[in-house]
PDB file of C-alpha atoms in Angstrom:
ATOM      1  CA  UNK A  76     287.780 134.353  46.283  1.00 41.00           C
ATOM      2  CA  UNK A  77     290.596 136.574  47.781  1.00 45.00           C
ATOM      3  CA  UNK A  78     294.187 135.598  48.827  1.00 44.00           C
ATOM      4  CA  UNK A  79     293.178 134.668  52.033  1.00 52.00           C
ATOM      5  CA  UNK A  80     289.827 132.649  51.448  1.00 49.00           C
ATOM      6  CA  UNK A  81     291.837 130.488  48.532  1.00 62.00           C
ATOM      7  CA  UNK A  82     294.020 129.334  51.617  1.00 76.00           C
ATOM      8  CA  UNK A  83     293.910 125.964  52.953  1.00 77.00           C
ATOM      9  CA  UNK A  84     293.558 127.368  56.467  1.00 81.00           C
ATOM     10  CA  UNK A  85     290.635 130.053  55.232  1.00 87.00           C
ATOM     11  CA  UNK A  86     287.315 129.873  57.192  1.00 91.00           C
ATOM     12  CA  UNK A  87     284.260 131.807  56.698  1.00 92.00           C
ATOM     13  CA  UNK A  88     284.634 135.476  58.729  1.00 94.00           C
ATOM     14  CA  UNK A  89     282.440 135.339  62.197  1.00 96.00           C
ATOM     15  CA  UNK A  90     281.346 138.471  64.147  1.00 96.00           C
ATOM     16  CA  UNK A  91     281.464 136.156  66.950  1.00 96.00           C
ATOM     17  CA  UNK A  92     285.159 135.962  67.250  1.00 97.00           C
ATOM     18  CA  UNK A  93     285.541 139.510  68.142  1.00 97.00           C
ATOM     19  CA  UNK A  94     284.509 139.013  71.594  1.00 97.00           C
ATOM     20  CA  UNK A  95     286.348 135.971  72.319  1.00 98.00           C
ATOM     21  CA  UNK A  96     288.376 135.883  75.922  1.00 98.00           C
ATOM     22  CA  UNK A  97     292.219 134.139  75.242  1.00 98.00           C
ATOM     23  CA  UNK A  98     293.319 131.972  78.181  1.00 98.00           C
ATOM     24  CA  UNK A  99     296.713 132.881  78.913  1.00 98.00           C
ATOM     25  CA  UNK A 100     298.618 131.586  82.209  1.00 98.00           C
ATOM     26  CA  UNK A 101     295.638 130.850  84.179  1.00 97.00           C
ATOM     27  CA  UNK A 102     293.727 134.395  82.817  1.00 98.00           C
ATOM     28  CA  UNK A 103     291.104 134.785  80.220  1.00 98.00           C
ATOM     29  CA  UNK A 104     292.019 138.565  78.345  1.00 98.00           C
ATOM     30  CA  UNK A 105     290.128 139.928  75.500  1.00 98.00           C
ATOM     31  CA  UNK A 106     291.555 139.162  72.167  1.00 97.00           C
ATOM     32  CA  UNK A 107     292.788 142.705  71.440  1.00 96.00           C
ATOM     33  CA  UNK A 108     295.092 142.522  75.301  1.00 97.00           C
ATOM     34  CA  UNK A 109     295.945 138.925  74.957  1.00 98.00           C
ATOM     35  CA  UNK A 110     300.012 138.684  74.354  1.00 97.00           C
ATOM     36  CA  UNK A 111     303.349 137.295  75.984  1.00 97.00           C
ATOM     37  CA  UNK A 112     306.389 138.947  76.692  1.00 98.00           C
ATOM     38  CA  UNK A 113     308.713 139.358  73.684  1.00 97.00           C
ATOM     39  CA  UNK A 114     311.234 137.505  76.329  1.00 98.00           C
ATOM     40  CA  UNK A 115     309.527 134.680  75.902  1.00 98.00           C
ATOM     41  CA  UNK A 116     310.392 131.698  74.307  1.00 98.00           C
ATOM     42  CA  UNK A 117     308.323 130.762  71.691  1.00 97.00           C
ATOM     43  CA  UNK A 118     308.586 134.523  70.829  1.00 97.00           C
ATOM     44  CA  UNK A 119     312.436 134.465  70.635  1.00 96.00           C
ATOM     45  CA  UNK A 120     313.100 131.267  68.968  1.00 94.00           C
ATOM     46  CA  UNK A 121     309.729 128.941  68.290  1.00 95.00           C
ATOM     47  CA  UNK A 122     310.509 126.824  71.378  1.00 97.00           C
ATOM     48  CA  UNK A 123     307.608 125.178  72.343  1.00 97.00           C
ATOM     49  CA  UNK A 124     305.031 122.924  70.910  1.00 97.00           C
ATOM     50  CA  UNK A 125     301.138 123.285  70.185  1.00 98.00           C
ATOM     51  CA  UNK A 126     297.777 121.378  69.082  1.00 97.00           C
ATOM     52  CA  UNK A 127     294.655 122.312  67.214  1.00 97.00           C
ATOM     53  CA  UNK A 128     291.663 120.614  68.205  1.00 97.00           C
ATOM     54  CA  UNK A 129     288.511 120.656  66.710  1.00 97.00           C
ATOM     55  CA  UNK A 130     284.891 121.285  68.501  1.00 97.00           C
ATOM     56  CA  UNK A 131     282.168 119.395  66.811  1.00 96.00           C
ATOM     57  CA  UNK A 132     278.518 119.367  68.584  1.00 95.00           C
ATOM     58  CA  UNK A 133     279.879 119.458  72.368  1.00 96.00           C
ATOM     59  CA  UNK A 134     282.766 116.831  71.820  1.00 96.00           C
ATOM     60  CA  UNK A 135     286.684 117.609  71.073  1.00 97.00           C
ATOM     61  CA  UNK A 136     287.475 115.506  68.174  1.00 97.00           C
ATOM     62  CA  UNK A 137     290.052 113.135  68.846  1.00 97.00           C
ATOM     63  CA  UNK A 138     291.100 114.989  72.186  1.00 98.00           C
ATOM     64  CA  UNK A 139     293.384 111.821  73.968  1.00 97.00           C
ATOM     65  CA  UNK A 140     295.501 111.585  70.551  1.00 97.00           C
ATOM     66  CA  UNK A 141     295.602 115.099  70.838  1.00 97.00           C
ATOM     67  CA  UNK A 142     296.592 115.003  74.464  1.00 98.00           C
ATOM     68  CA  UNK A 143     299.389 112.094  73.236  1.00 97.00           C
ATOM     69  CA  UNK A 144     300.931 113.935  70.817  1.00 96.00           C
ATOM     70  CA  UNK A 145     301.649 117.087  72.549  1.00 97.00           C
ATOM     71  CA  UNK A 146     303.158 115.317  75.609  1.00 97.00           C
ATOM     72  CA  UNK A 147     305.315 113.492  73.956  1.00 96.00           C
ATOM     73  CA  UNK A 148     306.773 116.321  72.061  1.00 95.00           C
ATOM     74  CA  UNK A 149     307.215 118.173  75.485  1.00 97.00           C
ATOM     75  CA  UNK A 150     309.282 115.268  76.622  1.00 97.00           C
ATOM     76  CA  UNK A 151     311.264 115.037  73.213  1.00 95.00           C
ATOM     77  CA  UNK A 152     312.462 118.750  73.920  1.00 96.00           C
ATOM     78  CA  UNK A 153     312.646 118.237  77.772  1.00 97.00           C
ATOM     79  CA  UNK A 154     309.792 120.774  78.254  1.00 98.00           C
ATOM     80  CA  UNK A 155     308.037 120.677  81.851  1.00 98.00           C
ATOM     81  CA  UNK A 156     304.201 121.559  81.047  1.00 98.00           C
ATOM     82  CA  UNK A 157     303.449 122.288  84.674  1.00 98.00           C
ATOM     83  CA  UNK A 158     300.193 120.644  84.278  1.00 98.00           C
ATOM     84  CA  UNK A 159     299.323 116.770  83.982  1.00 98.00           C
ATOM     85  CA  UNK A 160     296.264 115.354  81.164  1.00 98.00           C
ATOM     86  CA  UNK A 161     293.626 116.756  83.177  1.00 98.00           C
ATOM     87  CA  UNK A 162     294.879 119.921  83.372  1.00 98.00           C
ATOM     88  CA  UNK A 163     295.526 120.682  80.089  1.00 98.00           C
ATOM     89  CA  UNK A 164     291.851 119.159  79.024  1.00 98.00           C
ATOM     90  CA  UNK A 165     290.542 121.815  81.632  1.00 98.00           C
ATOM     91  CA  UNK A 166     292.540 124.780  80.441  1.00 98.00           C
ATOM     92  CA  UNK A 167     290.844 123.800  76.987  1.00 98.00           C
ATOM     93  CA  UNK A 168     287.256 123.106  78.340  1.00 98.00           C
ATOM     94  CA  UNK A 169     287.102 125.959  80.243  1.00 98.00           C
ATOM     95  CA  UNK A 170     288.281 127.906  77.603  1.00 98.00           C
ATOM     96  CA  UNK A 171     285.463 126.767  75.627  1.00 98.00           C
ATOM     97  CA  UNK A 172     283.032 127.431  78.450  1.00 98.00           C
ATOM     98  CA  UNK A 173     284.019 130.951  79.626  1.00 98.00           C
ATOM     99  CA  UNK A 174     283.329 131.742  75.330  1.00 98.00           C
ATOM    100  CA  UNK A 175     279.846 129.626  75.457  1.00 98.00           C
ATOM    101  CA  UNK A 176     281.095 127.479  73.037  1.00 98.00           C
ATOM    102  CA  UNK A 177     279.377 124.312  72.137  1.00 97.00           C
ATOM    103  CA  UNK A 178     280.095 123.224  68.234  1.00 97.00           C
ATOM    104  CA  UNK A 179     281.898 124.501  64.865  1.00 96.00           C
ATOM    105  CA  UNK A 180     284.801 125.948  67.290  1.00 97.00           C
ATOM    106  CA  UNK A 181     288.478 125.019  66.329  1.00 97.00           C
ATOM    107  CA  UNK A 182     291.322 125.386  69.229  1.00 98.00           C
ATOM    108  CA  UNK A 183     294.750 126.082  68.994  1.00 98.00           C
ATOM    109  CA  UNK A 184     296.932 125.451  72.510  1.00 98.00           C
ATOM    110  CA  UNK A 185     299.969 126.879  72.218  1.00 98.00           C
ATOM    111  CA  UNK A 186     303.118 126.039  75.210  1.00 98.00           C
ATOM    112  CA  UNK A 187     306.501 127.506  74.839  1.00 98.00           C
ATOM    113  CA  UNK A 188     309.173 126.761  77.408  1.00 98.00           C
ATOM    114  CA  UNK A 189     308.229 130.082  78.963  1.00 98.00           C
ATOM    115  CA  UNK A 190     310.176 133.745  79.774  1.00 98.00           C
ATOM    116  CA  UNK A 191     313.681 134.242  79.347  1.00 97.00           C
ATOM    117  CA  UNK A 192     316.199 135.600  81.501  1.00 97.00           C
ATOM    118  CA  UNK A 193     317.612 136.897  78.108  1.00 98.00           C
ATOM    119  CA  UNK A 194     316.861 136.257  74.099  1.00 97.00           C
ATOM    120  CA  UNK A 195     318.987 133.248  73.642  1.00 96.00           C
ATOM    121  CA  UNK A 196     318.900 129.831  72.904  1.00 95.00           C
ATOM    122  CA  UNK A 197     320.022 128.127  76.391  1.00 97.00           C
ATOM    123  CA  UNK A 198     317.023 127.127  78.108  1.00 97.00           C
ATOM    124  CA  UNK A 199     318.608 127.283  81.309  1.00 97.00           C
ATOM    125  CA  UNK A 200     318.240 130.992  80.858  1.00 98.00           C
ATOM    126  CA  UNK A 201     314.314 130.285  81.397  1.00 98.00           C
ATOM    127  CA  UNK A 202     312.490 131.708  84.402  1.00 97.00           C
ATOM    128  CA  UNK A 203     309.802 130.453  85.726  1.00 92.00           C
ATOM    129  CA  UNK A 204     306.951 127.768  84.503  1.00 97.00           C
ATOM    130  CA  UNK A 205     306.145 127.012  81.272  1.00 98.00           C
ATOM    131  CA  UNK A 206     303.561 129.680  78.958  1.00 98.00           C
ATOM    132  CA  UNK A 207     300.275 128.473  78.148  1.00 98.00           C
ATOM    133  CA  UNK A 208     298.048 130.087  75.918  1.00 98.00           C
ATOM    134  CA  UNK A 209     294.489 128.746  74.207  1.00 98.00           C
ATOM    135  CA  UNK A 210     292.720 130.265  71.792  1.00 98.00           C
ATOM    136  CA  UNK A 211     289.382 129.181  70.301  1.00 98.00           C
ATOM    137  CA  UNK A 212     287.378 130.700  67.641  1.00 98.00           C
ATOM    138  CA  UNK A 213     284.194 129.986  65.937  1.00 98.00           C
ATOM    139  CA  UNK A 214     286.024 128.484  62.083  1.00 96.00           C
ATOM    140  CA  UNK A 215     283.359 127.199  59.575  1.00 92.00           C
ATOM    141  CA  UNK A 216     285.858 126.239  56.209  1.00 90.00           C
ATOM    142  CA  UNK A 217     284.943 128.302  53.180  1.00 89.00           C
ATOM    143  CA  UNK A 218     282.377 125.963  51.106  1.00 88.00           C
ATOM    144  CA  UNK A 219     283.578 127.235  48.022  1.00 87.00           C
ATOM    145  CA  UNK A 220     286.798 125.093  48.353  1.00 86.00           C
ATOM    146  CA  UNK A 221     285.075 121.935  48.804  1.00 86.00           C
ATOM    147  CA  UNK A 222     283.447 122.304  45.729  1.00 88.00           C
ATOM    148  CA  UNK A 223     285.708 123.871  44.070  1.00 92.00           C
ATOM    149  CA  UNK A 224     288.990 121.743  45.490  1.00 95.00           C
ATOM    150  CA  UNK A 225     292.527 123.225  46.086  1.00 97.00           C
ATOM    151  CA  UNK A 226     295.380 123.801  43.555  1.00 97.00           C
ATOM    152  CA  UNK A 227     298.752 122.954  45.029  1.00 98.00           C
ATOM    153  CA  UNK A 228     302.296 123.595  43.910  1.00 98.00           C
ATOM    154  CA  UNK A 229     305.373 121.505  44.367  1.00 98.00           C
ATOM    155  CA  UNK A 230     307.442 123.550  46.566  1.00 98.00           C
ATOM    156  CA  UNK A 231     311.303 123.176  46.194  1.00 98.00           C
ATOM    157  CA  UNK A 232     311.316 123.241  49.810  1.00 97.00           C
ATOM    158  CA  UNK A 233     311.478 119.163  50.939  1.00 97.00           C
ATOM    159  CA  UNK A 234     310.287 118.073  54.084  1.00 96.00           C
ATOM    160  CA  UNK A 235     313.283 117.078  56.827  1.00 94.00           C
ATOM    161  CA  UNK A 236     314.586 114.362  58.064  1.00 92.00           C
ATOM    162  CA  UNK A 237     314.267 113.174  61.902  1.00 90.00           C
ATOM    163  CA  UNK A 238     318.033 114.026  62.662  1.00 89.00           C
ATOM    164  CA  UNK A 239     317.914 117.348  61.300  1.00 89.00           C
ATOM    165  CA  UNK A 240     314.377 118.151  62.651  1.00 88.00           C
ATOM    166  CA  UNK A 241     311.400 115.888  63.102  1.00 89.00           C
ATOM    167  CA  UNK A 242     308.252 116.907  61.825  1.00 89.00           C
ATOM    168  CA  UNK A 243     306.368 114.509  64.169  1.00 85.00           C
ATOM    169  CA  UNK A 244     307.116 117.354  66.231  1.00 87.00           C
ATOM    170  CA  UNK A 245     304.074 119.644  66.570  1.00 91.00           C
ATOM    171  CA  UNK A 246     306.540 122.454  67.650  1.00 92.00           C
ATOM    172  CA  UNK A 247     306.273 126.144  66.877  1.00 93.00           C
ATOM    173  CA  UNK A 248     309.282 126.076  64.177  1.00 91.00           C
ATOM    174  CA  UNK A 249     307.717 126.337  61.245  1.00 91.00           C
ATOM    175  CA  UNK A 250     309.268 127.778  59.097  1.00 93.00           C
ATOM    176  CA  UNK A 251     310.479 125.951  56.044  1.00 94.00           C
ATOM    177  CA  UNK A 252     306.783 124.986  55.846  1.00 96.00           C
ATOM    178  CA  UNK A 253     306.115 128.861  55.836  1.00 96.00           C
ATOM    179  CA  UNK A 254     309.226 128.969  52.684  1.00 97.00           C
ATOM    180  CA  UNK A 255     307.183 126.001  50.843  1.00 98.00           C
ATOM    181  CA  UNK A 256     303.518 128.134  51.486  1.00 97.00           C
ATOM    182  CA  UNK A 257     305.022 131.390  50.060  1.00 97.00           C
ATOM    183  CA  UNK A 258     306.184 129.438  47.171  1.00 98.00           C
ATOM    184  CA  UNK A 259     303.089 128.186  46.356  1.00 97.00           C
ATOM    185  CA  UNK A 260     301.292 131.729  46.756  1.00 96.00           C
ATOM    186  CA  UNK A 261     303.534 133.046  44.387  1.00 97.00           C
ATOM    187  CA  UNK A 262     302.504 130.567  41.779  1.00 97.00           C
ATOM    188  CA  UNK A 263     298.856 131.049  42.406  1.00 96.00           C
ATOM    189  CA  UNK A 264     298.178 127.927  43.979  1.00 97.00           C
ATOM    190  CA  UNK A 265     296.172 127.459  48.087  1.00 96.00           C
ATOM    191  CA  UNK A 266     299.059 124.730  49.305  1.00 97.00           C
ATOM    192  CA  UNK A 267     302.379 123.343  48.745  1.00 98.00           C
ATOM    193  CA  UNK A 268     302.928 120.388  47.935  1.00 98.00           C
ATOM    194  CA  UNK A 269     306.085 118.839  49.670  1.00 98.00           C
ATOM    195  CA  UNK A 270     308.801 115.965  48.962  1.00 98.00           C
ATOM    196  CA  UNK A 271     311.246 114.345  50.930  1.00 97.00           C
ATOM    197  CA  UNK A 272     314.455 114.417  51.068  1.00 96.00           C
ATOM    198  CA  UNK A 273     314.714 111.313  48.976  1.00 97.00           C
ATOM    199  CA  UNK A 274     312.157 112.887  46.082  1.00 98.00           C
ATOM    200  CA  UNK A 275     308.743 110.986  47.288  1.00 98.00           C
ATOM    201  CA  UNK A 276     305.735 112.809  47.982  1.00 98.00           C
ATOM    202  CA  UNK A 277     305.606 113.651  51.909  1.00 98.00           C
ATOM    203  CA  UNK A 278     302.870 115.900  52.769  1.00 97.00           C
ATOM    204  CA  UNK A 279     301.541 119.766  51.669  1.00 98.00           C
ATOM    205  CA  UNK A 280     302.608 122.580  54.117  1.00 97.00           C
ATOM    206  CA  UNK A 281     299.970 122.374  56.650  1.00 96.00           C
ATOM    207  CA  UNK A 282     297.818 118.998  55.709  1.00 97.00           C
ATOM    208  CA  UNK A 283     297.997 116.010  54.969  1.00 97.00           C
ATOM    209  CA  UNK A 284     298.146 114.534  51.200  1.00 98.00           C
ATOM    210  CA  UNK A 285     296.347 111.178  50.061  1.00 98.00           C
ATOM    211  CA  UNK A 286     295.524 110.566  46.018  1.00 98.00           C
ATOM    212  CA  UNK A 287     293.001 107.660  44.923  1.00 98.00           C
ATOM    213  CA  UNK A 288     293.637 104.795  42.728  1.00 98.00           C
ATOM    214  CA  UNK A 289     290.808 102.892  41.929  1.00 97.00           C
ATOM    215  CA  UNK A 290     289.169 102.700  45.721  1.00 97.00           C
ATOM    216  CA  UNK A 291     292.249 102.777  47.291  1.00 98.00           C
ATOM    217  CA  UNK A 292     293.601 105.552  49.052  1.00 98.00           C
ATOM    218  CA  UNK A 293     297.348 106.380  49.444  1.00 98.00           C
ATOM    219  CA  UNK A 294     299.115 108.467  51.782  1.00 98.00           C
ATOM    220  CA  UNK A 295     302.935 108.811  52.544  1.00 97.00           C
ATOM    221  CA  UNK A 296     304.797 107.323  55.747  1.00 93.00           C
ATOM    222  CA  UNK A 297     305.523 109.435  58.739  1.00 86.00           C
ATOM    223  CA  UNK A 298     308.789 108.843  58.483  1.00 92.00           C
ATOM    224  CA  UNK A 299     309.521 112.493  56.567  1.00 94.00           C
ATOM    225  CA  UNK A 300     306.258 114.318  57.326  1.00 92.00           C
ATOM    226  CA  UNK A 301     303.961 115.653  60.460  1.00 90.00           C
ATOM    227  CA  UNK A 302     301.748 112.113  61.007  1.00 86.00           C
ATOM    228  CA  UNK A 303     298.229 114.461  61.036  1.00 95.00           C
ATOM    229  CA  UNK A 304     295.489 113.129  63.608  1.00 97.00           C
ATOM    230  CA  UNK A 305     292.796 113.831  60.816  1.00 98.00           C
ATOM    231  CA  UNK A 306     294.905 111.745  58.517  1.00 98.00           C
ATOM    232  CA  UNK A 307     294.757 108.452  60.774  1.00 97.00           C
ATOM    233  CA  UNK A 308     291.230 109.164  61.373  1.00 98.00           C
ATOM    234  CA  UNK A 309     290.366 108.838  57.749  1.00 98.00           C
ATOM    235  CA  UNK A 310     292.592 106.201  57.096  1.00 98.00           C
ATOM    236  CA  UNK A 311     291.044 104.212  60.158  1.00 98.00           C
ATOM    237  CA  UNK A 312     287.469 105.265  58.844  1.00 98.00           C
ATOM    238  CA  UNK A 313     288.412 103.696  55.372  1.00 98.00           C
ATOM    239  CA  UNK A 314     289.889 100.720  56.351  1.00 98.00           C
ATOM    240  CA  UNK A 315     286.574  99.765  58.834  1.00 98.00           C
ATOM    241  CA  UNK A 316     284.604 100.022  55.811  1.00 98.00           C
ATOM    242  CA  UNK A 317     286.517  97.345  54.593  1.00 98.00           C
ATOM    243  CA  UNK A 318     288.308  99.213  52.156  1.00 98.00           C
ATOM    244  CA  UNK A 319     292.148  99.563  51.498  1.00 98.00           C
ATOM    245  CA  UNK A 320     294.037 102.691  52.386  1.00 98.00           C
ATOM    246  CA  UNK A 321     297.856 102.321  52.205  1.00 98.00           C
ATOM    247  CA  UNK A 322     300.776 104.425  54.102  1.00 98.00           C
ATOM    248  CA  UNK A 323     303.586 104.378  51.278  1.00 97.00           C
ATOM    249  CA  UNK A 324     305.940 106.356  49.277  1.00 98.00           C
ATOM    250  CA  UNK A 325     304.429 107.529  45.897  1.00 98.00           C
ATOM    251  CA  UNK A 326     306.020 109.468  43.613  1.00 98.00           C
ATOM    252  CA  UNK A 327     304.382 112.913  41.706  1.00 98.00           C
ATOM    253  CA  UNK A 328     304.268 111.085  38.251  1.00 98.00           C
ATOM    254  CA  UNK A 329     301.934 108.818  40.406  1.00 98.00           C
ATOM    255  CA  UNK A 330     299.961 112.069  41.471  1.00 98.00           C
ATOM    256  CA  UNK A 331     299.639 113.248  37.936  1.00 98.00           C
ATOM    257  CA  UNK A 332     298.105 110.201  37.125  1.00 98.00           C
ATOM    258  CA  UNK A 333     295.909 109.661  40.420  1.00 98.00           C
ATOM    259  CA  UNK A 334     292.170 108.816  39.833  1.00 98.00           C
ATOM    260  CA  UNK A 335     291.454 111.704  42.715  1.00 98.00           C
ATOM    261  CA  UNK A 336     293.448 113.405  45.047  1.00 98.00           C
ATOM    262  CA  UNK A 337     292.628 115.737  48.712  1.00 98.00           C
ATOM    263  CA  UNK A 338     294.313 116.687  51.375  1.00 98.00           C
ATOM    264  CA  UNK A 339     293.209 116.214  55.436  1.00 98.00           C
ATOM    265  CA  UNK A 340     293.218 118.507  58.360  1.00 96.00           C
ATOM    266  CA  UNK A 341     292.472 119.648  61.530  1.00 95.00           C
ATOM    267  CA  UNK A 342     289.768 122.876  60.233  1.00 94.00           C
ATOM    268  CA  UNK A 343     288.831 121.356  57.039  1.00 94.00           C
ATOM    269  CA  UNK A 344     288.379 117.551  57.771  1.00 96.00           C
ATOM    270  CA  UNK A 345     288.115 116.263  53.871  1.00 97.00           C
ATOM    271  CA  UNK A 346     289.236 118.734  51.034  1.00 97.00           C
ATOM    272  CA  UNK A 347     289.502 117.801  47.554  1.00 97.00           C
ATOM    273  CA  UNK A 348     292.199 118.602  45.581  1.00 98.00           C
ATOM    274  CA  UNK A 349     291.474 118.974  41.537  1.00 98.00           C
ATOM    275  CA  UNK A 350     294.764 120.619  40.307  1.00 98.00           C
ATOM    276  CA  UNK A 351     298.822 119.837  41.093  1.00 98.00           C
ATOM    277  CA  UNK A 352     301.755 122.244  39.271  1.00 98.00           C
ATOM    278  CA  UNK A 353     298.633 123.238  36.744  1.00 97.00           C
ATOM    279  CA  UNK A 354     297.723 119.408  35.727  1.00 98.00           C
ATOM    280  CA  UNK A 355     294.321 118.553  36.255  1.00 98.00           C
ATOM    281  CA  UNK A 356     294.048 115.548  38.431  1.00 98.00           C
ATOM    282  CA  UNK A 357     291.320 113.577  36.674  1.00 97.00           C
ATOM    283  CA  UNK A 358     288.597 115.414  35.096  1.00 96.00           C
ATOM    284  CA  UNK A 359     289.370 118.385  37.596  1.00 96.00           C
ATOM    285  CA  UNK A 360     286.854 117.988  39.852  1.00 95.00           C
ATOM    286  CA  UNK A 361     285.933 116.637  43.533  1.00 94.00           C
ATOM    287  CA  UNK A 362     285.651 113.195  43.063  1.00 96.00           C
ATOM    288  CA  UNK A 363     283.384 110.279  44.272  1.00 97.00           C
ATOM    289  CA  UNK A 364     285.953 108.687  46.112  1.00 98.00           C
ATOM    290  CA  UNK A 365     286.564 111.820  48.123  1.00 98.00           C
ATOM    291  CA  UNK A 366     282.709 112.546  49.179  1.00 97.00           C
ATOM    292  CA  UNK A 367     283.044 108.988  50.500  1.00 98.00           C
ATOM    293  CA  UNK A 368     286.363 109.155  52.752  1.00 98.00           C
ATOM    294  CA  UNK A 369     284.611 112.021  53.779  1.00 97.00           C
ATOM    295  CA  UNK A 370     281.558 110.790  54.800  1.00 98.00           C
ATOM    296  CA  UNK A 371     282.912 107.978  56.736  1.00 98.00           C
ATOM    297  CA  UNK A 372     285.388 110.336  58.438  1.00 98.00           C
ATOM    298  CA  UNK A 373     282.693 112.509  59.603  1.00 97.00           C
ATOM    299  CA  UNK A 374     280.441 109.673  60.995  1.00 97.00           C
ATOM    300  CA  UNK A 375     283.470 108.312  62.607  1.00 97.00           C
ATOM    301  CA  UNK A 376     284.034 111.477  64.607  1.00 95.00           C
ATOM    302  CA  UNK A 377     280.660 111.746  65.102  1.00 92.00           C
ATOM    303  CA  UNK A 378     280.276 115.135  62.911  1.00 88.00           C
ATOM    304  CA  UNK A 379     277.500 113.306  60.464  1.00 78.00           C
TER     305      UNK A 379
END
């Protein structure tokens, strides 16, 4: 593998993607000519908030949780969309349509508070509506890594809490989760793994974290991480089985020892993970108890 494929966000490379048109405020630009002002505000300081969505055989997995989450972080920061549910669903479907796209497409919608009088922080400085950008490309996860599973690192980076800045938050500021990434780049590993501020496992950089004991599955609160969409899906997948999958704080002696471990996301649904700080977790490889949460996750979302 290279740098890039060992990342958690890595996808096979598709010729396809060269041709894709970018919506951007009510246009669709080739790739190469889409852009925004460098006056704008998500340029200047990150403010604005976003969603990936994922395109599996004609539907958009989980779209109204989607659709929840990224209103209610426009409200949280006071940001005026300019467009109501519908609207955004359409700037994403037609998106997909003026590409032809119909399955294995992943989306990322990206809405800043829009141009800037000047490069400040005031928003009152803002002119004009809101930016809105969507960009989908054709993103098949590298199937090396799901055999293979990920190697994290425990990044001295911790998560935040909600008065200093709330991950729940799906806004463009990223970037003590960028700090915790390049950490765990330079020790060789694909993702960091994150604590909170109180020393309890939280979440990796840009996924969600779960370890097995026995058949249960564990994942942290939401109460010092991002609370991922895929995440609820698989623990809602698990629990209809009639299995038990518990939101709790855990602590990395308790990851050391797991039975299994993997991480959740947007791109890669299900992705073991076989090493943490250079421990083998287990016997090192993708475990039993992974293939299953995956499985069910998939048939819930209708990808199986």
């Amino acid at each position: 593998m290279t740098t890039e494929q060992a990342s958690a966000q890595a996808y096979l490379a598709d010729a396809r993607n060269d041709q894709v048109l970018v919506y951007v405020n009510g246009a669709f630009v080739p790739r190469g000519e889409a852009s925004v002002s460098v006056f704008d505000s998500g340029f200047v300081l990150g403010d604005g908030v976003w969603e990936g969505l994922r395109l599996v055989k004609g539907r958009l997995i989980s779209l109204d949780a989607h659709l929840d989450r990224l209103f209610e972080g426009a409200r949280s920061i006071d940001l005026d969309i300019g467009l109501d549910r519908a609207g955004v669903t359409k700037v994403v479907t037609d998106t997909l349509a003026k590409n032809g796209m119909t399955d294995g497409a992943h989306i990322r919608l990206m809405i800043t508070r829009g141009l800037k009088k000047t490069p400040n922080q005031d928003p009152r400085f803002v002119i004009g509506k809101a930016t809105i950008v969507c960009v989908a490309e054709y993103k098949t996860p590298i199937p090396e890594a799901k055999a293979k599973g990920y190697a994290l690192f425990t990044s001295t980076f911790r998560t935040t809490q909600p008065d200093q800045f709330d991950l729940r938050l799906n806004s463009h500021s990223r970037l003590n989760l960028i700090q915790a990434l390049i950490q765990a780049i330079k020790a060789g590993a694909d993702e960091a793994l994150m604590l909170d501020p109180r020393g309890f496992v939280a979440s990796c950089n840009s996924t969600n974290f779960f370890i097995v004991r026995g058949r249960e599955l564990w994942t942290s609160t939401s109460l010092y991480s991002f609370k991922g969409i895929t995440q609820q899906n698989v623990i809602d997948a698990w629990r209809a089985a009639g299995n038990v999958a518990k939101e709790c704080d855990f602590t990395l002696a308790q990851v050391y020892s797991a039975d299994e471990a993997f991480v959740t996301g947007t791109l890669g649904g299900v992705t073991p993970v076989t090493r943490v700080d250079g421990r083998l977790i287990a016997d090192g490889k993708a475990g039993k108890v992974t293939k299953e949460a995956s499985d069910l996750y998939l048939k819930s979302v209708g990808a199986l």
